[in-house]
Amino acid sequence: MGVAVTRKPNLLKKLASYFYSFRLEQEESSISGPLELQYREGRYMLSTEHAIYSYQDLYHNFRLAFDYLEPEKKGLKSVLILGFAMGSVCQLLENRGLNANYLGIEIDPVIIKWTKQYILPELAANISLKQTDAIAFLQENADKFELILIDLFIDNQAPEQFRTKDFLLSIQEHLAPNGRIIYNSMSDQKGHSAFLEQFQQVFPKMHSLQIGKNQLLFNLPK
């Protein structure tokens, strides 16, 4: 169990965080259940009971996905993040030198509160953060994006409404010409094989990257 603190870490706590884990926040969310924000290894780590939602530049799944995709070399200017959490993927892209406009969609008000308090002041990127359901956003918004990142989980499971062909078609409709997506999924989730089939029906040129139980799905250029 981490050591509870009541304010943002100073330099001393940053150094100490490489030896101890400091609990900054803990709250019961009506969306995600028990949430905890810790300060560890000089980074903010947001976790649920069974999953890590954000861990700044140590969010390895998307770090390895970006190593494969190299979005900074493609000059992308518009990025949609469905399941923003505390912005780890945004920070990873910023660290890679991608100068883009980011739109983050996050439904959990507790996560948004902590993101605004701890994370957004530290990022230089142009970020708009919107509290809404991902499907509702896609239905109401007609904009197209050059990169769409899908990281939609409740604890360690992706809700079924985000694993349907209709949802994938809606993602496709919001892609700019030659736009790319990265979909973070769990290979051990029930019905995963059927979901992969649906993904390939919508995005016939598909590539996947297996990282532990996570399977990152990409659409390849036409």
Short mmCIF file of N, CA and C in Angstrom, two decimals, residues 14-181:
data_model
loop_
_atom_site.label_atom_id
_atom_site.label_comp_id
_atom_site.label_asym_id
_atom_site.label_seq_id
_atom_site.Cartn_x
_atom_site.Cartn_y
_atom_site.Cartn_z
N LYS A 14 9.38 13.44 -5.54
CA LYS A 14 9.70 12.84 -6.84
C LYS A 14 10.88 11.89 -6.71
N LEU A 15 11.90 12.31 -6.00
CA LEU A 15 13.05 11.44 -5.79
C LEU A 15 12.67 10.20 -4.96
N ALA A 16 11.85 10.43 -3.92
CA ALA A 16 11.44 9.32 -3.06
C ALA A 16 10.54 8.33 -3.79
N SER A 17 9.84 8.79 -4.84
CA SER A 17 8.91 7.92 -5.54
C SER A 17 9.60 6.79 -6.29
N TYR A 18 10.92 6.89 -6.45
CA TYR A 18 11.66 5.79 -7.07
C TYR A 18 11.92 4.67 -6.06
N PHE A 19 11.59 4.93 -4.80
CA PHE A 19 11.75 3.92 -3.75
C PHE A 19 10.43 3.56 -3.09
N TYR A 20 9.47 4.49 -3.11
CA TYR A 20 8.18 4.28 -2.48
C TYR A 20 7.08 4.75 -3.42
N SER A 21 5.91 4.16 -3.26
CA SER A 21 4.74 4.58 -4.01
C SER A 21 3.88 5.49 -3.14
N PHE A 22 3.57 6.70 -3.60
CA PHE A 22 2.77 7.66 -2.86
C PHE A 22 1.34 7.67 -3.42
N ARG A 23 0.36 7.47 -2.56
CA ARG A 23 -1.02 7.57 -2.99
C ARG A 23 -1.46 9.02 -2.91
N LEU A 24 -1.84 9.57 -4.06
CA LEU A 24 -2.27 10.97 -4.12
C LEU A 24 -3.78 11.12 -3.97
N GLU A 25 -4.52 10.21 -4.58
CA GLU A 25 -5.98 10.30 -4.57
C GLU A 25 -6.57 8.89 -4.53
N GLN A 26 -7.76 8.81 -3.94
CA GLN A 26 -8.50 7.56 -3.94
C GLN A 26 -9.97 7.91 -3.88
N GLU A 27 -10.76 7.34 -4.79
CA GLU A 27 -12.18 7.71 -4.85
C GLU A 27 -12.98 6.61 -5.53
N GLU A 28 -14.21 6.47 -5.09
CA GLU A 28 -15.13 5.52 -5.72
C GLU A 28 -15.84 6.23 -6.87
N SER A 29 -15.67 5.70 -8.07
CA SER A 29 -16.28 6.29 -9.26
C SER A 29 -17.54 5.52 -9.62
N SER A 30 -18.59 6.25 -9.99
CA SER A 30 -19.82 5.61 -10.43
C SER A 30 -19.64 4.92 -11.78
N ILE A 31 -18.59 5.27 -12.50
CA ILE A 31 -18.30 4.68 -13.81
C ILE A 31 -17.31 3.53 -13.69
N SER A 32 -16.19 3.79 -13.04
CA SER A 32 -15.07 2.85 -13.05
C SER A 32 -14.92 2.03 -11.78
N GLY A 33 -15.71 2.33 -10.76
CA GLY A 33 -15.51 1.66 -9.48
C GLY A 33 -14.37 2.31 -8.71
N PRO A 34 -13.67 1.56 -7.85
CA PRO A 34 -12.58 2.15 -7.07
C PRO A 34 -11.44 2.62 -7.96
N LEU A 35 -11.07 3.89 -7.82
CA LEU A 35 -9.96 4.47 -8.56
C LEU A 35 -8.89 4.94 -7.59
N GLU A 36 -7.64 4.78 -8.00
CA GLU A 36 -6.53 5.23 -7.18
C GLU A 36 -5.49 5.90 -8.06
N LEU A 37 -5.01 7.04 -7.62
CA LEU A 37 -3.94 7.74 -8.31
C LEU A 37 -2.70 7.70 -7.42
N GLN A 38 -1.64 7.09 -7.94
CA GLN A 38 -0.39 6.99 -7.21
C GLN A 38 0.71 7.76 -7.93
N TYR A 39 1.71 8.11 -7.18
CA TYR A 39 2.91 8.73 -7.74
C TYR A 39 4.05 7.74 -7.56
N ARG A 40 4.56 7.23 -8.67
CA ARG A 40 5.56 6.17 -8.64
C ARG A 40 6.58 6.40 -9.75
N GLU A 41 7.83 6.31 -9.40
CA GLU A 41 8.92 6.50 -10.37
C GLU A 41 8.81 7.85 -11.08
N GLY A 42 8.38 8.86 -10.34
CA GLY A 42 8.28 10.19 -10.91
C GLY A 42 7.13 10.37 -11.88
N ARG A 43 6.13 9.48 -11.82
CA ARG A 43 5.03 9.51 -12.76
C ARG A 43 3.71 9.27 -12.04
N TYR A 44 2.63 9.76 -12.65
CA TYR A 44 1.30 9.52 -12.12
C TYR A 44 0.76 8.21 -12.70
N MET A 45 0.31 7.33 -11.83
CA MET A 45 -0.26 6.06 -12.27
C MET A 45 -1.71 5.97 -11.80
N LEU A 46 -2.63 5.89 -12.74
CA LEU A 46 -4.04 5.76 -12.46
C LEU A 46 -4.43 4.29 -12.61
N SER A 47 -5.06 3.72 -11.59
CA SER A 47 -5.40 2.31 -11.65
C SER A 47 -6.78 2.05 -11.06
N THR A 48 -7.38 0.96 -11.55
CA THR A 48 -8.60 0.41 -10.97
C THR A 48 -8.20 -0.82 -10.15
N GLU A 49 -9.17 -1.60 -9.76
CA GLU A 49 -8.86 -2.79 -8.96
C GLU A 49 -8.00 -3.78 -9.72
N HIS A 50 -8.22 -3.89 -11.05
CA HIS A 50 -7.54 -4.93 -11.82
C HIS A 50 -6.73 -4.39 -13.00
N ALA A 51 -6.68 -3.10 -13.20
CA ALA A 51 -6.03 -2.58 -14.41
C ALA A 51 -5.37 -1.24 -14.15
N ILE A 52 -4.36 -0.96 -14.96
CA ILE A 52 -3.72 0.35 -14.99
C ILE A 52 -4.31 1.12 -16.17
N TYR A 53 -4.92 2.25 -15.89
CA TYR A 53 -5.53 3.07 -16.93
C TYR A 53 -4.51 4.00 -17.58
N SER A 54 -3.62 4.58 -16.79
CA SER A 54 -2.63 5.53 -17.30
C SER A 54 -1.37 5.41 -16.46
N TYR A 55 -0.22 5.57 -17.13
CA TYR A 55 1.05 5.56 -16.41
C TYR A 55 2.06 6.44 -17.13
N GLN A 56 1.59 7.57 -17.64
CA GLN A 56 2.40 8.54 -18.37
C GLN A 56 3.25 7.82 -19.43
N ASP A 57 4.54 8.08 -19.51
CA ASP A 57 5.34 7.50 -20.60
C ASP A 57 5.70 6.03 -20.37
N LEU A 58 5.26 5.46 -19.25
CA LEU A 58 5.47 4.03 -19.01
C LEU A 58 4.25 3.20 -19.40
N TYR A 59 3.33 3.80 -20.16
CA TYR A 59 2.17 3.06 -20.67
C TYR A 59 2.65 2.24 -21.87
N HIS A 60 3.20 1.05 -21.59
CA HIS A 60 4.00 0.32 -22.57
C HIS A 60 3.22 -0.12 -23.80
N ASN A 61 1.93 -0.45 -23.64
CA ASN A 61 1.17 -0.94 -24.79
C ASN A 61 1.21 0.06 -25.94
N PHE A 62 0.86 1.30 -25.64
CA PHE A 62 0.83 2.30 -26.71
C PHE A 62 2.23 2.79 -27.07
N ARG A 63 3.15 2.75 -26.13
CA ARG A 63 4.52 3.12 -26.48
C ARG A 63 5.05 2.19 -27.58
N LEU A 64 4.83 0.89 -27.43
CA LEU A 64 5.27 -0.06 -28.44
C LEU A 64 4.46 0.08 -29.73
N ALA A 65 3.18 0.41 -29.59
CA ALA A 65 2.36 0.63 -30.78
C ALA A 65 2.87 1.83 -31.58
N PHE A 66 3.27 2.89 -30.88
CA PHE A 66 3.80 4.06 -31.57
C PHE A 66 5.18 3.78 -32.16
N ASP A 67 5.96 2.91 -31.52
CA ASP A 67 7.23 2.50 -32.12
C ASP A 67 6.99 1.84 -33.47
N TYR A 68 5.89 1.09 -33.57
CA TYR A 68 5.55 0.43 -34.84
C TYR A 68 5.00 1.43 -35.85
N LEU A 69 4.06 2.27 -35.42
CA LEU A 69 3.37 3.16 -36.36
C LEU A 69 4.19 4.39 -36.72
N GLU A 70 5.00 4.90 -35.80
CA GLU A 70 5.79 6.11 -35.98
C GLU A 70 4.94 7.28 -36.50
N PRO A 71 3.90 7.66 -35.75
CA PRO A 71 2.99 8.71 -36.23
C PRO A 71 3.67 10.06 -36.40
N GLU A 72 4.74 10.33 -35.66
CA GLU A 72 5.42 11.62 -35.77
C GLU A 72 6.06 11.82 -37.15
N LYS A 73 6.30 10.75 -37.89
CA LYS A 73 6.90 10.85 -39.21
C LYS A 73 5.87 11.10 -40.30
N LYS A 74 4.59 11.07 -39.93
CA LYS A 74 3.53 11.20 -40.92
C LYS A 74 2.89 12.59 -40.92
N GLY A 75 3.37 13.46 -40.05
CA GLY A 75 2.87 14.83 -40.04
C GLY A 75 1.40 14.95 -39.69
N LEU A 76 0.91 14.10 -38.81
CA LEU A 76 -0.50 14.11 -38.46
C LEU A 76 -0.84 15.36 -37.66
N LYS A 77 -2.03 15.90 -37.91
CA LYS A 77 -2.44 17.13 -37.25
C LYS A 77 -3.68 16.97 -36.39
N SER A 78 -4.45 15.90 -36.57
CA SER A 78 -5.69 15.73 -35.80
C SER A 78 -5.73 14.33 -35.20
N VAL A 79 -5.84 14.29 -33.87
CA VAL A 79 -5.82 13.02 -33.15
C VAL A 79 -7.04 12.97 -32.23
N LEU A 80 -7.81 11.89 -32.35
CA LEU A 80 -8.95 11.63 -31.48
C LEU A 80 -8.59 10.49 -30.54
N ILE A 81 -8.78 10.69 -29.25
CA ILE A 81 -8.48 9.66 -28.25
C ILE A 81 -9.77 9.30 -27.54
N LEU A 82 -10.28 8.11 -27.82
CA LEU A 82 -11.49 7.62 -27.17
C LEU A 82 -11.07 6.79 -25.96
N GLY A 83 -11.34 7.31 -24.78
CA GLY A 83 -10.84 6.71 -23.55
C GLY A 83 -9.56 7.42 -23.15
N PHE A 84 -9.66 8.72 -22.92
CA PHE A 84 -8.49 9.56 -22.67
C PHE A 84 -7.79 9.20 -21.38
N ALA A 85 -8.57 8.76 -20.37
CA ALA A 85 -8.03 8.51 -19.02
C ALA A 85 -7.24 9.73 -18.59
N MET A 86 -5.97 9.56 -18.21
CA MET A 86 -5.17 10.71 -17.79
C MET A 86 -4.10 11.07 -18.82
N GLY A 87 -4.38 10.75 -20.09
CA GLY A 87 -3.59 11.31 -21.17
C GLY A 87 -2.24 10.69 -21.43
N SER A 88 -2.03 9.44 -21.03
CA SER A 88 -0.73 8.82 -21.28
C SER A 88 -0.38 8.80 -22.77
N VAL A 89 -1.37 8.45 -23.61
CA VAL A 89 -1.06 8.35 -25.04
C VAL A 89 -0.73 9.72 -25.62
N CYS A 90 -1.38 10.75 -25.09
CA CYS A 90 -1.08 12.11 -25.54
C CYS A 90 0.36 12.49 -25.17
N GLN A 91 0.75 12.17 -23.95
CA GLN A 91 2.10 12.49 -23.53
C GLN A 91 3.13 11.71 -24.34
N LEU A 92 2.85 10.44 -24.63
CA LEU A 92 3.77 9.64 -25.44
C LEU A 92 3.97 10.27 -26.82
N LEU A 93 2.87 10.72 -27.43
CA LEU A 93 2.97 11.34 -28.75
C LEU A 93 3.70 12.68 -28.67
N GLU A 94 3.42 13.44 -27.62
CA GLU A 94 4.12 14.72 -27.45
C GLU A 94 5.62 14.48 -27.29
N ASN A 95 5.98 13.46 -26.53
CA ASN A 95 7.40 13.15 -26.33
C ASN A 95 8.08 12.72 -27.63
N ARG A 96 7.29 12.17 -28.55
CA ARG A 96 7.85 11.75 -29.84
C ARG A 96 7.93 12.91 -30.82
N GLY A 97 7.44 14.09 -30.42
CA GLY A 97 7.54 15.27 -31.27
C GLY A 97 6.37 15.46 -32.20
N LEU A 98 5.25 14.78 -31.95
CA LEU A 98 4.08 14.97 -32.81
C LEU A 98 3.36 16.25 -32.40
N ASN A 99 3.34 17.22 -33.29
CA ASN A 99 2.68 18.50 -33.05
C ASN A 99 1.29 18.45 -33.67
N ALA A 100 0.30 18.11 -32.87
CA ALA A 100 -1.05 17.89 -33.39
C ALA A 100 -2.07 18.50 -32.45
N ASN A 101 -3.31 18.56 -32.93
CA ASN A 101 -4.44 18.95 -32.09
C ASN A 101 -5.11 17.67 -31.58
N TYR A 102 -5.27 17.58 -30.26
CA TYR A 102 -5.79 16.38 -29.64
C TYR A 102 -7.18 16.64 -29.08
N LEU A 103 -8.09 15.72 -29.36
CA LEU A 103 -9.42 15.74 -28.75
C LEU A 103 -9.57 14.47 -27.94
N GLY A 104 -9.69 14.61 -26.62
CA GLY A 104 -9.83 13.48 -25.73
C GLY A 104 -11.25 13.30 -25.28
N ILE A 105 -11.76 12.08 -25.37
CA ILE A 105 -13.10 11.74 -24.93
C ILE A 105 -12.98 10.83 -23.70
N GLU A 106 -13.58 11.27 -22.61
CA GLU A 106 -13.51 10.52 -21.35
C GLU A 106 -14.85 10.67 -20.62
N ILE A 107 -15.43 9.56 -20.22
CA ILE A 107 -16.76 9.61 -19.60
C ILE A 107 -16.71 9.78 -18.09
N ASP A 108 -15.60 9.42 -17.47
CA ASP A 108 -15.54 9.38 -16.00
C ASP A 108 -15.19 10.74 -15.42
N PRO A 109 -16.08 11.37 -14.67
CA PRO A 109 -15.82 12.70 -14.13
C PRO A 109 -14.68 12.73 -13.10
N VAL A 110 -14.49 11.64 -12.38
CA VAL A 110 -13.39 11.60 -11.41
C VAL A 110 -12.06 11.65 -12.14
N ILE A 111 -11.94 10.88 -13.20
CA ILE A 111 -10.70 10.87 -13.98
C ILE A 111 -10.45 12.23 -14.60
N ILE A 112 -11.49 12.85 -15.12
CA ILE A 112 -11.33 14.18 -15.71
C ILE A 112 -10.86 15.18 -14.67
N LYS A 113 -11.43 15.11 -13.48
CA LYS A 113 -11.03 16.02 -12.40
C LYS A 113 -9.54 15.89 -12.10
N TRP A 114 -9.06 14.67 -11.96
CA TRP A 114 -7.65 14.44 -11.64
C TRP A 114 -6.75 14.81 -12.83
N THR A 115 -7.23 14.56 -14.04
CA THR A 115 -6.45 14.91 -15.23
C THR A 115 -6.23 16.41 -15.30
N LYS A 116 -7.27 17.18 -15.05
CA LYS A 116 -7.15 18.64 -15.09
C LYS A 116 -6.24 19.14 -13.97
N GLN A 117 -6.26 18.47 -12.85
CA GLN A 117 -5.47 18.91 -11.70
C GLN A 117 -3.99 18.57 -11.85
N TYR A 118 -3.70 17.35 -12.33
CA TYR A 118 -2.33 16.86 -12.29
C TYR A 118 -1.62 16.82 -13.65
N ILE A 119 -2.36 16.53 -14.72
CA ILE A 119 -1.70 16.20 -15.98
C ILE A 119 -1.69 17.35 -16.98
N LEU A 120 -2.84 17.94 -17.24
CA LEU A 120 -2.92 18.94 -18.31
C LEU A 120 -1.95 20.11 -18.10
N PRO A 121 -1.74 20.57 -16.86
CA PRO A 121 -0.77 21.68 -16.70
C PRO A 121 0.65 21.31 -17.10
N GLU A 122 0.96 20.03 -17.18
CA GLU A 122 2.32 19.61 -17.50
C GLU A 122 2.52 19.35 -19.00
N LEU A 123 1.44 19.37 -19.78
CA LEU A 123 1.54 19.07 -21.20
C LEU A 123 1.47 20.35 -22.02
N ALA A 124 2.27 20.40 -23.07
CA ALA A 124 2.30 21.58 -23.93
C ALA A 124 1.37 21.44 -25.13
N ALA A 125 0.91 20.23 -25.40
CA ALA A 125 0.09 19.98 -26.59
C ALA A 125 -1.25 20.71 -26.50
N ASN A 126 -1.84 20.94 -27.67
CA ASN A 126 -3.16 21.56 -27.76
C ASN A 126 -4.21 20.46 -27.54
N ILE A 127 -4.77 20.41 -26.33
CA ILE A 127 -5.66 19.32 -25.94
C ILE A 127 -7.03 19.88 -25.58
N SER A 128 -8.07 19.30 -26.19
CA SER A 128 -9.44 19.56 -25.76
C SER A 128 -9.96 18.28 -25.13
N LEU A 129 -10.55 18.40 -23.95
CA LEU A 129 -11.03 17.24 -23.22
C LEU A 129 -12.53 17.36 -23.03
N LYS A 130 -13.25 16.32 -23.46
CA LYS A 130 -14.71 16.37 -23.44
C LYS A 130 -15.25 15.18 -22.64
N GLN A 131 -16.15 15.47 -21.69
CA GLN A 131 -16.77 14.40 -20.90
C GLN A 131 -18.04 13.93 -21.59
N THR A 132 -17.97 12.74 -22.17
CA THR A 132 -19.13 12.16 -22.83
C THR A 132 -18.85 10.70 -23.13
N ASP A 133 -19.89 9.99 -23.52
CA ASP A 133 -19.75 8.60 -23.96
C ASP A 133 -19.19 8.58 -25.38
N ALA A 134 -18.33 7.62 -25.67
CA ALA A 134 -17.67 7.56 -26.98
C ALA A 134 -18.68 7.41 -28.11
N ILE A 135 -19.68 6.56 -27.92
CA ILE A 135 -20.67 6.35 -28.99
C ILE A 135 -21.49 7.61 -29.21
N ALA A 136 -21.90 8.26 -28.13
CA ALA A 136 -22.66 9.50 -28.26
C ALA A 136 -21.84 10.55 -29.00
N PHE A 137 -20.55 10.64 -28.68
CA PHE A 137 -19.70 11.60 -29.38
C PHE A 137 -19.65 11.31 -30.87
N LEU A 138 -19.44 10.06 -31.24
CA LEU A 138 -19.33 9.72 -32.66
C LEU A 138 -20.63 9.99 -33.39
N GLN A 139 -21.76 9.82 -32.72
CA GLN A 139 -23.05 10.08 -33.35
C GLN A 139 -23.30 11.56 -33.56
N GLU A 140 -22.76 12.38 -32.65
CA GLU A 140 -23.05 13.82 -32.68
C GLU A 140 -22.00 14.61 -33.43
N ASN A 141 -20.83 14.05 -33.65
CA ASN A 141 -19.71 14.78 -34.23
C ASN A 141 -19.42 14.27 -35.64
N ALA A 142 -19.24 15.18 -36.58
CA ALA A 142 -18.99 14.78 -37.97
C ALA A 142 -17.54 14.98 -38.39
N ASP A 143 -16.68 15.44 -37.50
CA ASP A 143 -15.29 15.69 -37.86
C ASP A 143 -14.56 14.39 -38.20
N LYS A 144 -13.52 14.54 -39.00
CA LYS A 144 -12.67 13.41 -39.36
C LYS A 144 -11.27 13.65 -38.78
N PHE A 145 -10.61 12.55 -38.47
CA PHE A 145 -9.33 12.61 -37.78
C PHE A 145 -8.30 11.74 -38.48
N GLU A 146 -7.06 12.21 -38.44
CA GLU A 146 -5.98 11.47 -39.10
C GLU A 146 -5.50 10.28 -38.26
N LEU A 147 -5.71 10.34 -36.96
CA LEU A 147 -5.34 9.24 -36.07
C LEU A 147 -6.42 9.11 -35.00
N ILE A 148 -6.98 7.91 -34.87
CA ILE A 148 -7.96 7.63 -33.83
C ILE A 148 -7.42 6.52 -32.94
N LEU A 149 -7.36 6.80 -31.66
CA LEU A 149 -6.87 5.84 -30.68
C LEU A 149 -8.04 5.40 -29.82
N ILE A 150 -8.27 4.09 -29.73
CA ILE A 150 -9.40 3.56 -28.98
C ILE A 150 -8.86 2.77 -27.80
N ASP A 151 -9.14 3.26 -26.59
CA ASP A 151 -8.63 2.66 -25.36
C ASP A 151 -9.75 2.66 -24.33
N LEU A 152 -10.84 1.98 -24.66
CA LEU A 152 -12.08 2.06 -23.91
C LEU A 152 -12.25 0.84 -23.02
N PHE A 153 -12.10 1.06 -21.73
CA PHE A 153 -12.21 -0.03 -20.76
C PHE A 153 -12.98 0.43 -19.53
N ILE A 154 -13.67 -0.51 -18.92
CA ILE A 154 -14.16 -0.37 -17.55
C ILE A 154 -13.43 -1.44 -16.75
N ASP A 155 -12.54 -1.01 -15.88
CA ASP A 155 -11.61 -1.91 -15.21
C ASP A 155 -10.79 -2.62 -16.29
N ASN A 156 -10.79 -3.94 -16.36
CA ASN A 156 -9.93 -4.63 -17.33
C ASN A 156 -10.72 -5.24 -18.48
N GLN A 157 -11.94 -4.75 -18.70
CA GLN A 157 -12.76 -5.28 -19.79
C GLN A 157 -13.25 -4.14 -20.68
N ALA A 158 -13.27 -4.39 -21.98
CA ALA A 158 -13.84 -3.43 -22.93
C ALA A 158 -15.34 -3.67 -23.01
N PRO A 159 -16.17 -2.67 -22.73
CA PRO A 159 -17.62 -2.85 -22.82
C PRO A 159 -18.04 -3.34 -24.21
N GLU A 160 -19.03 -4.20 -24.25
CA GLU A 160 -19.42 -4.85 -25.49
C GLU A 160 -19.89 -3.87 -26.55
N GLN A 161 -20.46 -2.72 -26.15
CA GLN A 161 -20.94 -1.77 -27.15
C GLN A 161 -19.80 -1.19 -27.99
N PHE A 162 -18.56 -1.33 -27.51
CA PHE A 162 -17.42 -0.85 -28.28
C PHE A 162 -16.72 -1.97 -29.05
N ARG A 163 -17.36 -3.14 -29.09
CA ARG A 163 -16.78 -4.29 -29.78
C ARG A 163 -17.74 -4.80 -30.86
N THR A 164 -18.54 -3.91 -31.40
CA THR A 164 -19.51 -4.29 -32.43
C THR A 164 -19.07 -3.76 -33.79
N LYS A 165 -19.63 -4.35 -34.81
CA LYS A 165 -19.33 -3.90 -36.17
C LYS A 165 -19.84 -2.48 -36.40
N ASP A 166 -21.00 -2.16 -35.83
CA ASP A 166 -21.55 -0.80 -35.97
C ASP A 166 -20.60 0.23 -35.38
N PHE A 167 -20.00 -0.08 -34.22
CA PHE A 167 -19.05 0.86 -33.63
C PHE A 167 -17.83 1.02 -34.52
N LEU A 168 -17.32 -0.06 -35.05
CA LEU A 168 -16.15 0.01 -35.93
C LEU A 168 -16.47 0.79 -37.22
N LEU A 169 -17.67 0.61 -37.73
CA LEU A 169 -18.06 1.38 -38.92
C LEU A 169 -18.14 2.87 -38.60
N SER A 170 -18.59 3.20 -37.40
CA SER A 170 -18.63 4.59 -36.98
C SER A 170 -17.22 5.17 -36.87
N ILE A 171 -16.28 4.37 -36.38
CA ILE A 171 -14.88 4.80 -36.35
C ILE A 171 -14.39 5.06 -37.77
N GLN A 172 -14.70 4.15 -38.66
CA GLN A 172 -14.27 4.29 -40.05
C GLN A 172 -14.79 5.58 -40.68
N GLU A 173 -16.03 5.93 -40.36
CA GLU A 173 -16.63 7.14 -40.91
C GLU A 173 -15.92 8.41 -40.44
N HIS A 174 -15.23 8.34 -39.31
CA HIS A 174 -14.56 9.51 -38.75
C HIS A 174 -13.08 9.57 -39.10
N LEU A 175 -12.64 8.64 -39.95
CA LEU A 175 -11.24 8.66 -40.37
C LEU A 175 -11.07 9.58 -41.57
N ALA A 176 -10.05 10.42 -41.51
CA ALA A 176 -9.66 11.21 -42.66
C ALA A 176 -9.09 10.28 -43.73
N PRO A 177 -9.00 10.73 -44.98
CA PRO A 177 -8.37 9.90 -46.01
C PRO A 177 -6.99 9.42 -45.55
N ASN A 178 -6.77 8.12 -45.68
CA ASN A 178 -5.51 7.49 -45.25
C ASN A 178 -5.30 7.60 -43.73
N GLY A 179 -6.38 7.85 -42.98
CA GLY A 179 -6.27 7.92 -41.53
C GLY A 179 -5.97 6.56 -40.93
N ARG A 180 -5.39 6.58 -39.74
CA ARG A 180 -4.98 5.35 -39.07
C ARG A 180 -5.67 5.23 -37.72
N ILE A 181 -5.87 3.99 -37.29
CA ILE A 181 -6.42 3.75 -35.97
C ILE A 181 -5.52 2.77 -35.21
#
